[in-house]
Coordinates of C-alpha atoms in Angstrom, one line a residue:
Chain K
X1 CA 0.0 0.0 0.0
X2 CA 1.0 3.5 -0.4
X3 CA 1.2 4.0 3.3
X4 CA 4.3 1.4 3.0
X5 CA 6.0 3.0 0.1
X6 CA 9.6 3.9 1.3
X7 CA 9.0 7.1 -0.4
X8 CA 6.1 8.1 1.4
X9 CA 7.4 7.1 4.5
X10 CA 10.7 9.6 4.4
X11 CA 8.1 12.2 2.7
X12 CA 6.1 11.9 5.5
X13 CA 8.4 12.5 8.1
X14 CA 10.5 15.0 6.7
X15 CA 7.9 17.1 4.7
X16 CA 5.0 16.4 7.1
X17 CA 4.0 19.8 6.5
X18 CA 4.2 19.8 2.9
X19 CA 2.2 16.6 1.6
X20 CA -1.1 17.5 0.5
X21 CA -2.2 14.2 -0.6
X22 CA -0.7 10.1 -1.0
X23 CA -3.2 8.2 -3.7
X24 CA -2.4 5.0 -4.8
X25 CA -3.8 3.7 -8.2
X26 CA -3.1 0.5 -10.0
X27 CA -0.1 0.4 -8.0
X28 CA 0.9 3.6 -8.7
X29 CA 2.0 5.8 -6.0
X30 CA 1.4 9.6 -6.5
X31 CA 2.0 12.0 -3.7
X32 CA 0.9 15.9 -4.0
X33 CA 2.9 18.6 -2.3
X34 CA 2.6 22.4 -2.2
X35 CA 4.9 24.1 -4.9
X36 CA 7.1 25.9 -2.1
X37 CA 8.7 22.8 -1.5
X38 CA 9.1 21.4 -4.7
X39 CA 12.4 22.2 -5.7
X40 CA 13.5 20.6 -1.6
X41 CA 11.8 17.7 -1.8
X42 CA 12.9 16.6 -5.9
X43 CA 16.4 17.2 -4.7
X44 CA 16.0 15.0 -1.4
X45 CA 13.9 11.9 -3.5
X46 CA 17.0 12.6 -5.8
X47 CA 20.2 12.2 -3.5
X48 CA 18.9 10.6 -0.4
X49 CA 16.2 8.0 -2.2
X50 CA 18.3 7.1 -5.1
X51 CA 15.4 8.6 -7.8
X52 CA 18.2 9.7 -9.8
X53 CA 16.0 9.6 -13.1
X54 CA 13.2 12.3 -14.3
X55 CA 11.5 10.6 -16.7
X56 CA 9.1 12.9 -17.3
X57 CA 7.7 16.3 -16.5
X58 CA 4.5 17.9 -17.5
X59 CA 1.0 19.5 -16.6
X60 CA -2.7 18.9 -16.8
X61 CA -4.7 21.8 -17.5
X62 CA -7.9 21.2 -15.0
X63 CA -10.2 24.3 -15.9
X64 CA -13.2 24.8 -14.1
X65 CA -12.5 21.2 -12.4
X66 CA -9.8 22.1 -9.5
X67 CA -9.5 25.4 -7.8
X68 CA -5.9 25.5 -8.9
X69 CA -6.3 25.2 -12.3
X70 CA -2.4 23.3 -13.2
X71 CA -1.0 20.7 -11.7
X72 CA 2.5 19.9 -12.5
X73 CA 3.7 16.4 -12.9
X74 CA 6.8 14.9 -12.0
X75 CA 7.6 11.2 -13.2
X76 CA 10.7 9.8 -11.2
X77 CA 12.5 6.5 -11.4
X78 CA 15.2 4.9 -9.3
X79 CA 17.6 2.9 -11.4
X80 CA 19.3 1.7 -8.5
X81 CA 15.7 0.1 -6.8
X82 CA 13.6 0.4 -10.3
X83 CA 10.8 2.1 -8.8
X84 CA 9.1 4.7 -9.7
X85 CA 7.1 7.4 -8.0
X86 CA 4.5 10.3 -9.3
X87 CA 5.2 13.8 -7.8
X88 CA 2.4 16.2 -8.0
X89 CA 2.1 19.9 -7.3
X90 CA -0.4 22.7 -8.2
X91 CA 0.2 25.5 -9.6
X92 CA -2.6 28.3 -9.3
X93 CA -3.7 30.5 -12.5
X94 CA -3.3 33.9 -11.0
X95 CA 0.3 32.9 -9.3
X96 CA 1.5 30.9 -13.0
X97 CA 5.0 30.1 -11.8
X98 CA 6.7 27.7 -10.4
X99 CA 10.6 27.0 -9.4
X100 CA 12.9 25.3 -12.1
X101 CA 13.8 21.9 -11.3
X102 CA 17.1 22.5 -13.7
X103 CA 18.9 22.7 -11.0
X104 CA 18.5 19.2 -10.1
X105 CA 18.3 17.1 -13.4
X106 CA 19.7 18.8 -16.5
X107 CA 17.0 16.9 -18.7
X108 CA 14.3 19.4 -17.2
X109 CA 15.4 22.0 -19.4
X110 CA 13.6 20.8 -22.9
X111 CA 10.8 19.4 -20.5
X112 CA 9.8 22.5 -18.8
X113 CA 10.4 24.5 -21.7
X114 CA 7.2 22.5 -23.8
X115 CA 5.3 22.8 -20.5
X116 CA 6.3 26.9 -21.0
X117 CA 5.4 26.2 -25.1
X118 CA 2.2 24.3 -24.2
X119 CA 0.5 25.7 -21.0
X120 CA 1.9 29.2 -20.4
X121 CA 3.0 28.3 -17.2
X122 CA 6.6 30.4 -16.1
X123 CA 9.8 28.2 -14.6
X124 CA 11.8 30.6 -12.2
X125 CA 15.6 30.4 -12.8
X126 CA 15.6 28.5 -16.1
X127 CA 18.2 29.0 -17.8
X128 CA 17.0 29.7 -21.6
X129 CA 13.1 30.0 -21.3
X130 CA 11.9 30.0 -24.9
X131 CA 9.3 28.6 -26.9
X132 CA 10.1 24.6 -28.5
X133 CA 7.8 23.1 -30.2
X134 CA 5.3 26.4 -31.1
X135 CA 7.3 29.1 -33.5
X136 CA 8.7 31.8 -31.2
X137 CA 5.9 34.6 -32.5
X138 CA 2.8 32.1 -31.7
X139 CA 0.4 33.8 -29.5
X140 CA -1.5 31.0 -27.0
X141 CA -0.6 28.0 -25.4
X142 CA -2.2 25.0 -26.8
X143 CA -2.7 22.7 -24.6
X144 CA -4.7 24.9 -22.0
X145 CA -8.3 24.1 -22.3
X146 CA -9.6 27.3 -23.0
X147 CA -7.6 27.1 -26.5
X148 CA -9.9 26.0 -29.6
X149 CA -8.7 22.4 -31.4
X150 CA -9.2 23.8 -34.7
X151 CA -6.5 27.2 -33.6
X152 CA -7.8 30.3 -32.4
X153 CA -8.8 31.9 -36.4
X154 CA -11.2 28.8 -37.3
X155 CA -14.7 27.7 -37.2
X156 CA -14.9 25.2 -35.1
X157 CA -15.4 21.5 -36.6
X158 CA -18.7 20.5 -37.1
X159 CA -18.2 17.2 -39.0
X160 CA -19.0 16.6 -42.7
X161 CA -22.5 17.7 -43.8
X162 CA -23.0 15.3 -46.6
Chain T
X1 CA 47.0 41.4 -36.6
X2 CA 44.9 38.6 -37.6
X3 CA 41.7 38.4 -35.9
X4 CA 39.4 34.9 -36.0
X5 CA 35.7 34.8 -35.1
X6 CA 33.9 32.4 -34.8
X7 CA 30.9 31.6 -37.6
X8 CA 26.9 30.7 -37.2
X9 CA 25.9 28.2 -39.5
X10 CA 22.7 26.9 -40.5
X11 CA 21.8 23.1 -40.7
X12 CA 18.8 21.4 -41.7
X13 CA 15.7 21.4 -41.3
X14 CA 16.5 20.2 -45.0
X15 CA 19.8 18.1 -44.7
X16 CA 19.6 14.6 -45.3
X17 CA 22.0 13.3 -42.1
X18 CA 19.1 15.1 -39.6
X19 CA 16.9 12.4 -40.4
X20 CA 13.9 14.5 -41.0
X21 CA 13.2 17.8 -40.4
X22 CA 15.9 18.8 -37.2
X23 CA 17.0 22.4 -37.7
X24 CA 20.5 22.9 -35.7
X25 CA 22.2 26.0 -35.6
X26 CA 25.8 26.0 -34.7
X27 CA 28.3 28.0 -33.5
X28 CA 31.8 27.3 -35.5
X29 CA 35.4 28.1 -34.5
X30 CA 36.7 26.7 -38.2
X31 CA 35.3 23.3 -38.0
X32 CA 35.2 22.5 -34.6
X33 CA 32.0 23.4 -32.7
X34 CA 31.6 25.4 -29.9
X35 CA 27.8 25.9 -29.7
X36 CA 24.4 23.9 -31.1
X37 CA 21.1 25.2 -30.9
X38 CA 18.5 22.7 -32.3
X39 CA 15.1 24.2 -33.9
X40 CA 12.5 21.5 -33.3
X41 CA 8.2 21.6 -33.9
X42 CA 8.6 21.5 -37.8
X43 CA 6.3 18.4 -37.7
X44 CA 4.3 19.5 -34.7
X45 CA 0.8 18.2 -35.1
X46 CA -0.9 18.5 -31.5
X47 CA -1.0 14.7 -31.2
X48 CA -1.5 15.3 -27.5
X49 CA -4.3 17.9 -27.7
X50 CA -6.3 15.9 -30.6
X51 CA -6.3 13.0 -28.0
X52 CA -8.4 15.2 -25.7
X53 CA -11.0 15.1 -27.8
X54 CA -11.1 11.2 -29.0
X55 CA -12.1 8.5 -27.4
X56 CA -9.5 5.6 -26.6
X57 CA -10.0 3.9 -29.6
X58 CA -10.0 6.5 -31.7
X59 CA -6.5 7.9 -30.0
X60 CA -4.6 4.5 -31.4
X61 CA -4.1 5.3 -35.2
X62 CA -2.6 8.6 -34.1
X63 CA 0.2 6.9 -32.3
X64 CA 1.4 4.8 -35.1
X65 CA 2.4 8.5 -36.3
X66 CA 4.8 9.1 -34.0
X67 CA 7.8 7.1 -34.3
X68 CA 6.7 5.8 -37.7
X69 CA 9.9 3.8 -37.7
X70 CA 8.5 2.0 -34.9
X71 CA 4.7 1.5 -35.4
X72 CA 3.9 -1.2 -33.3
X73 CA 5.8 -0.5 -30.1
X74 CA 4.0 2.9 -29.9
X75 CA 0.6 1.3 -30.1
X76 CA 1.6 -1.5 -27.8
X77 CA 3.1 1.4 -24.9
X78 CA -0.5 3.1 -25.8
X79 CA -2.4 0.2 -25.2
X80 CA -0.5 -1.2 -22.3
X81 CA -1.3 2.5 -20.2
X82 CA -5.1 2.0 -21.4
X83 CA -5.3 -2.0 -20.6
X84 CA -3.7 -0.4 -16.8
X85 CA -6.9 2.1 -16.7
X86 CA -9.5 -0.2 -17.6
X87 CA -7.9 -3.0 -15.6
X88 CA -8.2 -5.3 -19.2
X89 CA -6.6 -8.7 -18.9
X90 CA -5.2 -10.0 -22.1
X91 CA -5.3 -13.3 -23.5
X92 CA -2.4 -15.2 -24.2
X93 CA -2.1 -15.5 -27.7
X94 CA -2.7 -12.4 -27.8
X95 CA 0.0 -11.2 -25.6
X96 CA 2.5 -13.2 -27.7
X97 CA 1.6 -11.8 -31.0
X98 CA 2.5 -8.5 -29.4
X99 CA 5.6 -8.9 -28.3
X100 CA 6.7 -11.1 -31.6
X101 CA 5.2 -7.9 -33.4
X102 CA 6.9 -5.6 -30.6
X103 CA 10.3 -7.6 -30.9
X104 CA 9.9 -7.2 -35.3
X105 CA 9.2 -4.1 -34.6
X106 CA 13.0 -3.3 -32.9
X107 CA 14.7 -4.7 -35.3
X108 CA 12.9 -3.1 -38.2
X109 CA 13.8 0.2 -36.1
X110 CA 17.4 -0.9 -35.5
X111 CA 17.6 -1.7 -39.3
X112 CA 17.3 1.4 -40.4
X113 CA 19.3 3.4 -37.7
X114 CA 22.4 0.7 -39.1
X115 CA 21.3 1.8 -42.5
X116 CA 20.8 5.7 -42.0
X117 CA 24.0 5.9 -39.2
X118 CA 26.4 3.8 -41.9
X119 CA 25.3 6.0 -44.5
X120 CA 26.1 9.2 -43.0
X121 CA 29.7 8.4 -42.1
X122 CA 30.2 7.1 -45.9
X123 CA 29.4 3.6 -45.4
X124 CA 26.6 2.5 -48.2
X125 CA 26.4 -0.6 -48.6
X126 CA 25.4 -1.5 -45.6
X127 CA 22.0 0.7 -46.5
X128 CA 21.3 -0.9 -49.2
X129 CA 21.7 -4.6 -47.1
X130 CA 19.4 -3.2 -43.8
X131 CA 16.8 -2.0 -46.5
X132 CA 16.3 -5.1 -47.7
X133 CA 15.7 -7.1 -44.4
X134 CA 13.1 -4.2 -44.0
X135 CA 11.3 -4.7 -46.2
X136 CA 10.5 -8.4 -45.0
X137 CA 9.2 -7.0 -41.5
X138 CA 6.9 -4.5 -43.6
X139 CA 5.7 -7.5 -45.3
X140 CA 5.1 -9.1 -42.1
X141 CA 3.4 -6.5 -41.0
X142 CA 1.6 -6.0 -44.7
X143 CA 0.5 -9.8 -43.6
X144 CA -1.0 -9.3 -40.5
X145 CA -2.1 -5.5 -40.9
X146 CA -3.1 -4.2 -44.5
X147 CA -0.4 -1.9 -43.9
X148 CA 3.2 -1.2 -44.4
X149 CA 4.1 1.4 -41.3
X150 CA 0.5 2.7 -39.8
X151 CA -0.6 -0.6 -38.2
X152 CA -3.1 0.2 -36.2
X153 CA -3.3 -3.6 -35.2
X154 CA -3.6 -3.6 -31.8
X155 CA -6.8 -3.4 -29.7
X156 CA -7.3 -2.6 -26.0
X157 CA -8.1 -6.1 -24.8
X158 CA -6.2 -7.8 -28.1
X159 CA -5.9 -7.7 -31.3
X160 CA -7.9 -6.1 -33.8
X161 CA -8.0 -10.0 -35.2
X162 CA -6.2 -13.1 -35.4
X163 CA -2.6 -13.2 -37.7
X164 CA -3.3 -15.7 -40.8
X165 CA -2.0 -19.0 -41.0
X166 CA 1.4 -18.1 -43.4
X167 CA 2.6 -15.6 -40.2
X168 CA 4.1 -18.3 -38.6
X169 CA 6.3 -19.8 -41.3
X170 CA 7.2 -16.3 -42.9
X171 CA 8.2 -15.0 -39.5
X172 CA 10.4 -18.4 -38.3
X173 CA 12.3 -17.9 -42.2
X174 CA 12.7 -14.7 -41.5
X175 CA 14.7 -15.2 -37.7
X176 CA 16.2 -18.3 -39.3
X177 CA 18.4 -16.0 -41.7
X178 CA 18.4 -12.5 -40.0
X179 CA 21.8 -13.6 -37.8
X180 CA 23.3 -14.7 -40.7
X181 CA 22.5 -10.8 -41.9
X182 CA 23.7 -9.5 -38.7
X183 CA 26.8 -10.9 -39.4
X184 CA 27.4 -9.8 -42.6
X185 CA 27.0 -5.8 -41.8
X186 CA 29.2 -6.6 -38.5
X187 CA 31.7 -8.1 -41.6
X188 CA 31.1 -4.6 -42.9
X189 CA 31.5 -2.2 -40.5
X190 CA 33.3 -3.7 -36.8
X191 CA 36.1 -4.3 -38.2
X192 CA 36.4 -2.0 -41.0
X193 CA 39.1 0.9 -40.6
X194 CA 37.2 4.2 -41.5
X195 CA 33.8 3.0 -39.3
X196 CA 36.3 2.5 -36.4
X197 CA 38.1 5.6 -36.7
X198 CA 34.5 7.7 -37.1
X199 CA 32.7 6.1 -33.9
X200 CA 35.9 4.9 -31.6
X201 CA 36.1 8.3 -29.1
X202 CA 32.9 10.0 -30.7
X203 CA 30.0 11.2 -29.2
X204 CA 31.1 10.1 -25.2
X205 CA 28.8 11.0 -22.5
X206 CA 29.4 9.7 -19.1
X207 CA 27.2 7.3 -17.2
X208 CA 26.1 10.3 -14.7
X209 CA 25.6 12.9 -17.3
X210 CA 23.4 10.0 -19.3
X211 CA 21.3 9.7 -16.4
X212 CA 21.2 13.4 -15.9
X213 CA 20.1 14.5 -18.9
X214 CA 17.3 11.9 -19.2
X215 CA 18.6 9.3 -21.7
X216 CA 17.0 6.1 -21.8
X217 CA 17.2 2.6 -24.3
X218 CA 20.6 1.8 -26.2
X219 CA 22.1 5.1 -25.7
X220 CA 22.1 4.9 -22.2
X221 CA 23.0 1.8 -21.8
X222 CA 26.0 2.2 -24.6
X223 CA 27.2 4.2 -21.4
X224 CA 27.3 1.3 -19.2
X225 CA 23.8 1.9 -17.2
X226 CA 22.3 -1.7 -16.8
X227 CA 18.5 -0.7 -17.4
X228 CA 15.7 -1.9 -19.6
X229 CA 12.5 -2.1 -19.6
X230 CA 11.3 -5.2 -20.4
X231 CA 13.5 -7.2 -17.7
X232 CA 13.2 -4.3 -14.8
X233 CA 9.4 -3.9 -15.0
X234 CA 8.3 -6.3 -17.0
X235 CA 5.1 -5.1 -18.8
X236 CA 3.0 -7.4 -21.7
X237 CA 4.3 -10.5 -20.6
X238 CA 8.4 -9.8 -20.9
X239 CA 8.7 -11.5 -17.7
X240 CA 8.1 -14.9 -19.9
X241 CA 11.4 -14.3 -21.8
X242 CA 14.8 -14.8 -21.5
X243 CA 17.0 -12.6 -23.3
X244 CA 20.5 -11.1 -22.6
X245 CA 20.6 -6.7 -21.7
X246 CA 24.2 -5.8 -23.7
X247 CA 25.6 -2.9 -21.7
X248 CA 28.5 -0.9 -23.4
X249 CA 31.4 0.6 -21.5
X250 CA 33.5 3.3 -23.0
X251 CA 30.2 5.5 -23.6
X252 CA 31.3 6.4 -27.0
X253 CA 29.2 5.8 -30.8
X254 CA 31.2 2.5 -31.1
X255 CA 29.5 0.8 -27.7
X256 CA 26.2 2.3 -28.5
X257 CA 26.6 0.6 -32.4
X258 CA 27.8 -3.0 -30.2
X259 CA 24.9 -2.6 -27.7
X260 CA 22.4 -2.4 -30.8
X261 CA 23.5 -4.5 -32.8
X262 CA 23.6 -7.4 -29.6
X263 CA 19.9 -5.8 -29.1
X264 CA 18.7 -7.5 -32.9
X265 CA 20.1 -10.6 -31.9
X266 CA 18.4 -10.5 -28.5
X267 CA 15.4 -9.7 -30.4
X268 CA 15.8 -12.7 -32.9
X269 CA 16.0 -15.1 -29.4
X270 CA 12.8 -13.5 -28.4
X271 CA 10.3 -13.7 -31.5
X272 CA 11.9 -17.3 -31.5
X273 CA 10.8 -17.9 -28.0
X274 CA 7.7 -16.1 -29.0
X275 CA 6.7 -18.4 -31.9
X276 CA 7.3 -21.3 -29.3
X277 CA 5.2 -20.3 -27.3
X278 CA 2.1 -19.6 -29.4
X279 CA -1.0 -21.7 -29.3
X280 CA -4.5 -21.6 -30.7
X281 CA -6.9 -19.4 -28.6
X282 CA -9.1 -16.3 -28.4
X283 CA -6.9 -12.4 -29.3
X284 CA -9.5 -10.5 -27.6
X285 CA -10.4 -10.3 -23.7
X286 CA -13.7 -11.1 -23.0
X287 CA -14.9 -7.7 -21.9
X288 CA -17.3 -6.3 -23.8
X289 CA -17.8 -2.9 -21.8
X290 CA -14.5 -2.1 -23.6
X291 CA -13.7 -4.4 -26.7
X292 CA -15.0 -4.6 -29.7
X293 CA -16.9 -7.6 -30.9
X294 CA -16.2 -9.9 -32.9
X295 CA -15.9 -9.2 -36.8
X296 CA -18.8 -12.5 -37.4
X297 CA -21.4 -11.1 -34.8
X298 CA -20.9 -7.9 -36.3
X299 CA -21.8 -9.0 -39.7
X300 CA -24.2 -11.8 -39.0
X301 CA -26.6 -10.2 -35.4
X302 CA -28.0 -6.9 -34.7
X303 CA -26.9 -7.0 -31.0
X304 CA -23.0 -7.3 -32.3
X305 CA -24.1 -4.9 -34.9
X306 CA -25.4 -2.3 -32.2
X307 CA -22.1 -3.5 -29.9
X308 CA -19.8 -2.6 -32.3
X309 CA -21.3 1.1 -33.5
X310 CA -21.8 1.9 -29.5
X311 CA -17.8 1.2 -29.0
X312 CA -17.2 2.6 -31.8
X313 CA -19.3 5.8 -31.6
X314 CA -19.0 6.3 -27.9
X315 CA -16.1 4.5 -26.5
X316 CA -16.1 3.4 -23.1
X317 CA -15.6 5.7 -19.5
X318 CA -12.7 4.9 -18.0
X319 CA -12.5 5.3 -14.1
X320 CA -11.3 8.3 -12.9
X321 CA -7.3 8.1 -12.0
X322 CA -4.5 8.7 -13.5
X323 CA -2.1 5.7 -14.8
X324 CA 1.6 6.1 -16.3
X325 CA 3.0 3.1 -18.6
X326 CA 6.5 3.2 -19.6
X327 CA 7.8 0.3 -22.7
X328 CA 11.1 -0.3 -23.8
X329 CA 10.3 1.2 -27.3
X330 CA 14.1 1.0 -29.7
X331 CA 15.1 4.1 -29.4
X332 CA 14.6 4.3 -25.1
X333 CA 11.5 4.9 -22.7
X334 CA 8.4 5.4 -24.3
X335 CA 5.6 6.5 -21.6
X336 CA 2.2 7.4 -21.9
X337 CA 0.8 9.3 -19.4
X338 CA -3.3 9.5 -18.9
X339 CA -5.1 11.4 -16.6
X340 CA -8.8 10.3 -16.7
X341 CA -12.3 12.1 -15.1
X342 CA -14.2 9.2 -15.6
X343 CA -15.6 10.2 -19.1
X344 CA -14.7 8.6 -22.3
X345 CA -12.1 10.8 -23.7
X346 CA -9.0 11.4 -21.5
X347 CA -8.3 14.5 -19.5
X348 CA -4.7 14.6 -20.7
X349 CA -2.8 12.3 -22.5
X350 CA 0.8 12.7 -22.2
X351 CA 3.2 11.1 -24.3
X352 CA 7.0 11.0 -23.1
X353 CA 8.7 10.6 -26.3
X354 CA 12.5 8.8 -25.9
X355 CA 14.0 10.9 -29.1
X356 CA 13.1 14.5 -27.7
X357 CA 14.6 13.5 -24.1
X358 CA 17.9 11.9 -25.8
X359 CA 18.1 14.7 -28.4
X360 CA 18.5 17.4 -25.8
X361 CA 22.5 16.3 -24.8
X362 CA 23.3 16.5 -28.2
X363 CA 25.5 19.3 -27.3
X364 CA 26.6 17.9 -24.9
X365 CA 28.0 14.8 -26.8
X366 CA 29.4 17.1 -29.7
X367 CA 30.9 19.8 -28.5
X368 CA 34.5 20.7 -29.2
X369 CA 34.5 17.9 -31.9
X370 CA 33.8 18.3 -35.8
X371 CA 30.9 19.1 -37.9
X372 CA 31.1 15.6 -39.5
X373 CA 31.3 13.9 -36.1
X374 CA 28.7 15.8 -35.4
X375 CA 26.5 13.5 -38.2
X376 CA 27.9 10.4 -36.7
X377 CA 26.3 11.6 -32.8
X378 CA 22.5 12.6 -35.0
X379 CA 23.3 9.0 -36.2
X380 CA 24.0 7.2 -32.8
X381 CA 21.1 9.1 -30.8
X382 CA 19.0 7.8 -33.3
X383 CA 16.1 9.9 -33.2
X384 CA 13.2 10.4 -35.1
X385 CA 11.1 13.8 -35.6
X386 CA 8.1 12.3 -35.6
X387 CA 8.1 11.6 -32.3
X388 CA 10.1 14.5 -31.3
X389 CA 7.4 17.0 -32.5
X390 CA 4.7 14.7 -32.0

């Protein structure tokens, strides 16, 4: 269970006041923090529980669903103990930052920089914030859920009449 | 006095060693390089913010697009992160066929990274050779599919339907004579003077700054990481098979080339196993909240006629969590992420695409060196843009 998870354990008693939430889900352990800690408790998972991969990083957009609107997703893996763990933190729409994990894996620069590209959301202390996947003049973020599918000059879709 | 400065130039996203479109624009003290930025998003199609508005079927044809050198293992990570949603239990058969396909599947992808590497550094025959096994997989998968590269063949639950009866024999000929190929481009290129002199010393990156930068699949463990996949966290059955994990040790292009090349013969052991194990049964779960019907009760009842446009039409809910499955894809760790509400279309899907990750230390690896080793280390990373830009 994820009460068991040596992660959650050292979480719990170092961070006490940090964790938000523990869920597990088809044995998946996710645990949700509050964003001032982040960049603390990636580094800690990193050099005192052996998560020395970041597999992935990303967002969800969860308009008019959450009362902070992003949530920023961190996927670690240990190498040494091949497990993995889900890190979870919100990031509110009116506040739309959040500290760079650069500082602690190198491979978070291309990662947060599509999550800058994609959702708007700003990474303190990165070290070349631009655009990736969008062209550098594109005006939006995609992936929010307030951007149309069809791009932000078209008629919506409406399926084929004949 | 003379004065030097250093130059800007411009390759790609029309050059035919950045394997697709990869824009890179480097900084050059004569021809060594001192800077790389790389220009990604020329194919960018919003893969991830189309799948927001399918259902889960309808997601699957979308991921044979993204590493279209590599069809089947993007459907199969796809279908393994739904199959973990929906709590789907596989049959057998079905299971086998996968990882035979999956296994194909890497050494159609390895194929042409021999081919496309070899021919950047000047060595061409070996294209034409790898081209040629190729084409037998595509068969293969012409067999079993209708299609060449956008396979679309697997279900959640299955398969979309049962491989015909020639699959069998065509695949055991095939893994009868591809180590005999194998050795002929080792015959090629191990020993050969120039190939040893071009990837000996090139592209090195350490086992910590592998790991720090996010590399996964050959390249990292060309650097002498022991991890994969399929034996760590067995997924789809691996756990079944036995199969060696190569593991390289000077961290340069020639280890990763050894580790791959070890990878197709490891991958010839496991179809073989694969074939071994495959007996007569059903390719589709028995859950028909979430499958499709059969193809005969479609055609031949209402109810399967009515089954079959529901799924089709309207999908299934999936429960509301979030579930993250990572497959040793060929070219590292594919992962697809899905966030679900509990409606029929996920929240998010997110797909964690090995070539974008592994492309980002290619300064790293080429710094300080040439402009044509430079097209050896695009080579080794083996990348592809259509899952970079996804």
């Amino acid at each position: 269970m994820a009460e068991n998870n040596r992660a959650v354990l050292q979480l719990k008693e170092k961070f006490a006041a940090s964790i938000i939430d523990v869920v597990e889900f088809r044995g998946e352990v996710t645990v949700t923090v509050k964003k001032d800690s982040i960049i603390e408790i990636l580094s800690f998972l990193k050099h005192s529980l052996q998560y020395n991969l970041l597999t992935d990083l990303t967002a969800v957009d969860y308009l008019g669903k959450k009362e902070e609107r992003y949530m920023m997703v961190y996927q670690l893996y240990s190498i040494p103990s091949k497990d993995r763990l889900r890190i979870k933190t919100p990031v509110n729409e009116a506040d739309c930052r959040i500290p760079s994990a650069t500082q602690v894996w190198r491979t978070a620069n291309w990662l947060e920089r599509e999550v800058f590209d994609l959702f708007g959301i700003t990474f303190d202390n990165h070290p070349d914030l631009r655009r990736i996947l969008m062209t550098d003049d594109w005006e939006g973020h995609p992936l929010r859920k307030d951007y149309p599918l069809q791009g932000p000059d078209r008629e919506p879709y409406k399926g084929r009449l004949s | 006095m003379a004065t030097t400065e250093t130059m800007t130039l411009n390759m790609g996203p029309q050059h035919p060693s950045t394997h697709g479109v990869l824009r890179l624009v480097l900084e050059l003290d004569g021809e060594v390089i001192t800077k790389i930025t790389p220009h990604i998003g020329y194919l960018h199609r919003g893969v991830e913010k189309l799948s927001e508005y399918r259902t889960y079927h309808q997601i699957l044809p979308l991921t044979d697009r993204l590493d279209y050198l590599a069809p089947m293992s993007n459907n199969l990570g796809y279908i393994l992160a739904v199959e973990k949603l929906m709590a789907v239990e596989v049959p057998e058969r079905a299971e086998t066929i996968r990882i035979i396909m999956a296994e194909l599947t890497r050494l159609q992808s390895h194929l042409v990274w021999i081919a496309c590497h070899a021919l950047d550094i000047g060595a061409m025959t070996v294209f034409i050779y790898a081209f040629r096994e190729r084409e037998t997989i595509m068969e293969i998968y012409e067999l079993i599919s209708g299609a060449r590269m956008t396979s679309n063949f697997f279900r959640v639950g299955g398969l979309s339907q049962d491989v015909p009866d020639e699959f069998v024999k065509k695949v055991s000929d095939f893994i009868d004579v591809m180590p005999g190929y194998l050795d002929q481009y080792e015959g090629l290129l191990t020993t050969n003077p120039i190939w040893l002199k071009r990837t000996i010393g090139n592209g090195v990156i350490s086992a910590e700054d592998a790991i720090d930068f996010g590399i996964t699949g050959p390249a990292l463990r060309g650097s002498g990481v022991d991890l994969d996949l399929r034996r760590d966290n067995p997924y789809g059955g691996y756990e079944k098979y036995q199969f060696q994990v190569p593991v390289g040790e000077n961290c340069d292009t020639f280890d990763r080339y050894k580790v791959r090349l070890v990878e197709m013969r490891e991958a010839c052991k496991i179809v073989r196993q694969g074939l071994e194990r495959l007996k007569p049964g059903p390719v589709l779960a028995d859950c028909p909240q979430v499958c499709y019907p059969p193809k005969e009760s479609v055609y031949n009842s209402i109810e399967g006629l009515i089954h079959h446009f529901k799924i089709a039409s309207e999908g299934f809910p999936a429960p509301e969590g979030e579930v993250y499955q990572g497959v040793e894809a060929p070219k590292g760790e594919l992962g697809f992420y899905i966030v679900s509400d509990g409606g029929n279309k996920p929240e998010r899907l997110r797909i964690r695409p090995p070539s974008f990750v592994n492309l980002q230390a290619i300064e790293k690896m080429s710094k300080g060196t040439m402009i044509a080793d430079l097209v050896a280390v695009i080579g080794t990373l083996d990348i592809v843009l259509g899952e970079i830009d996804r």
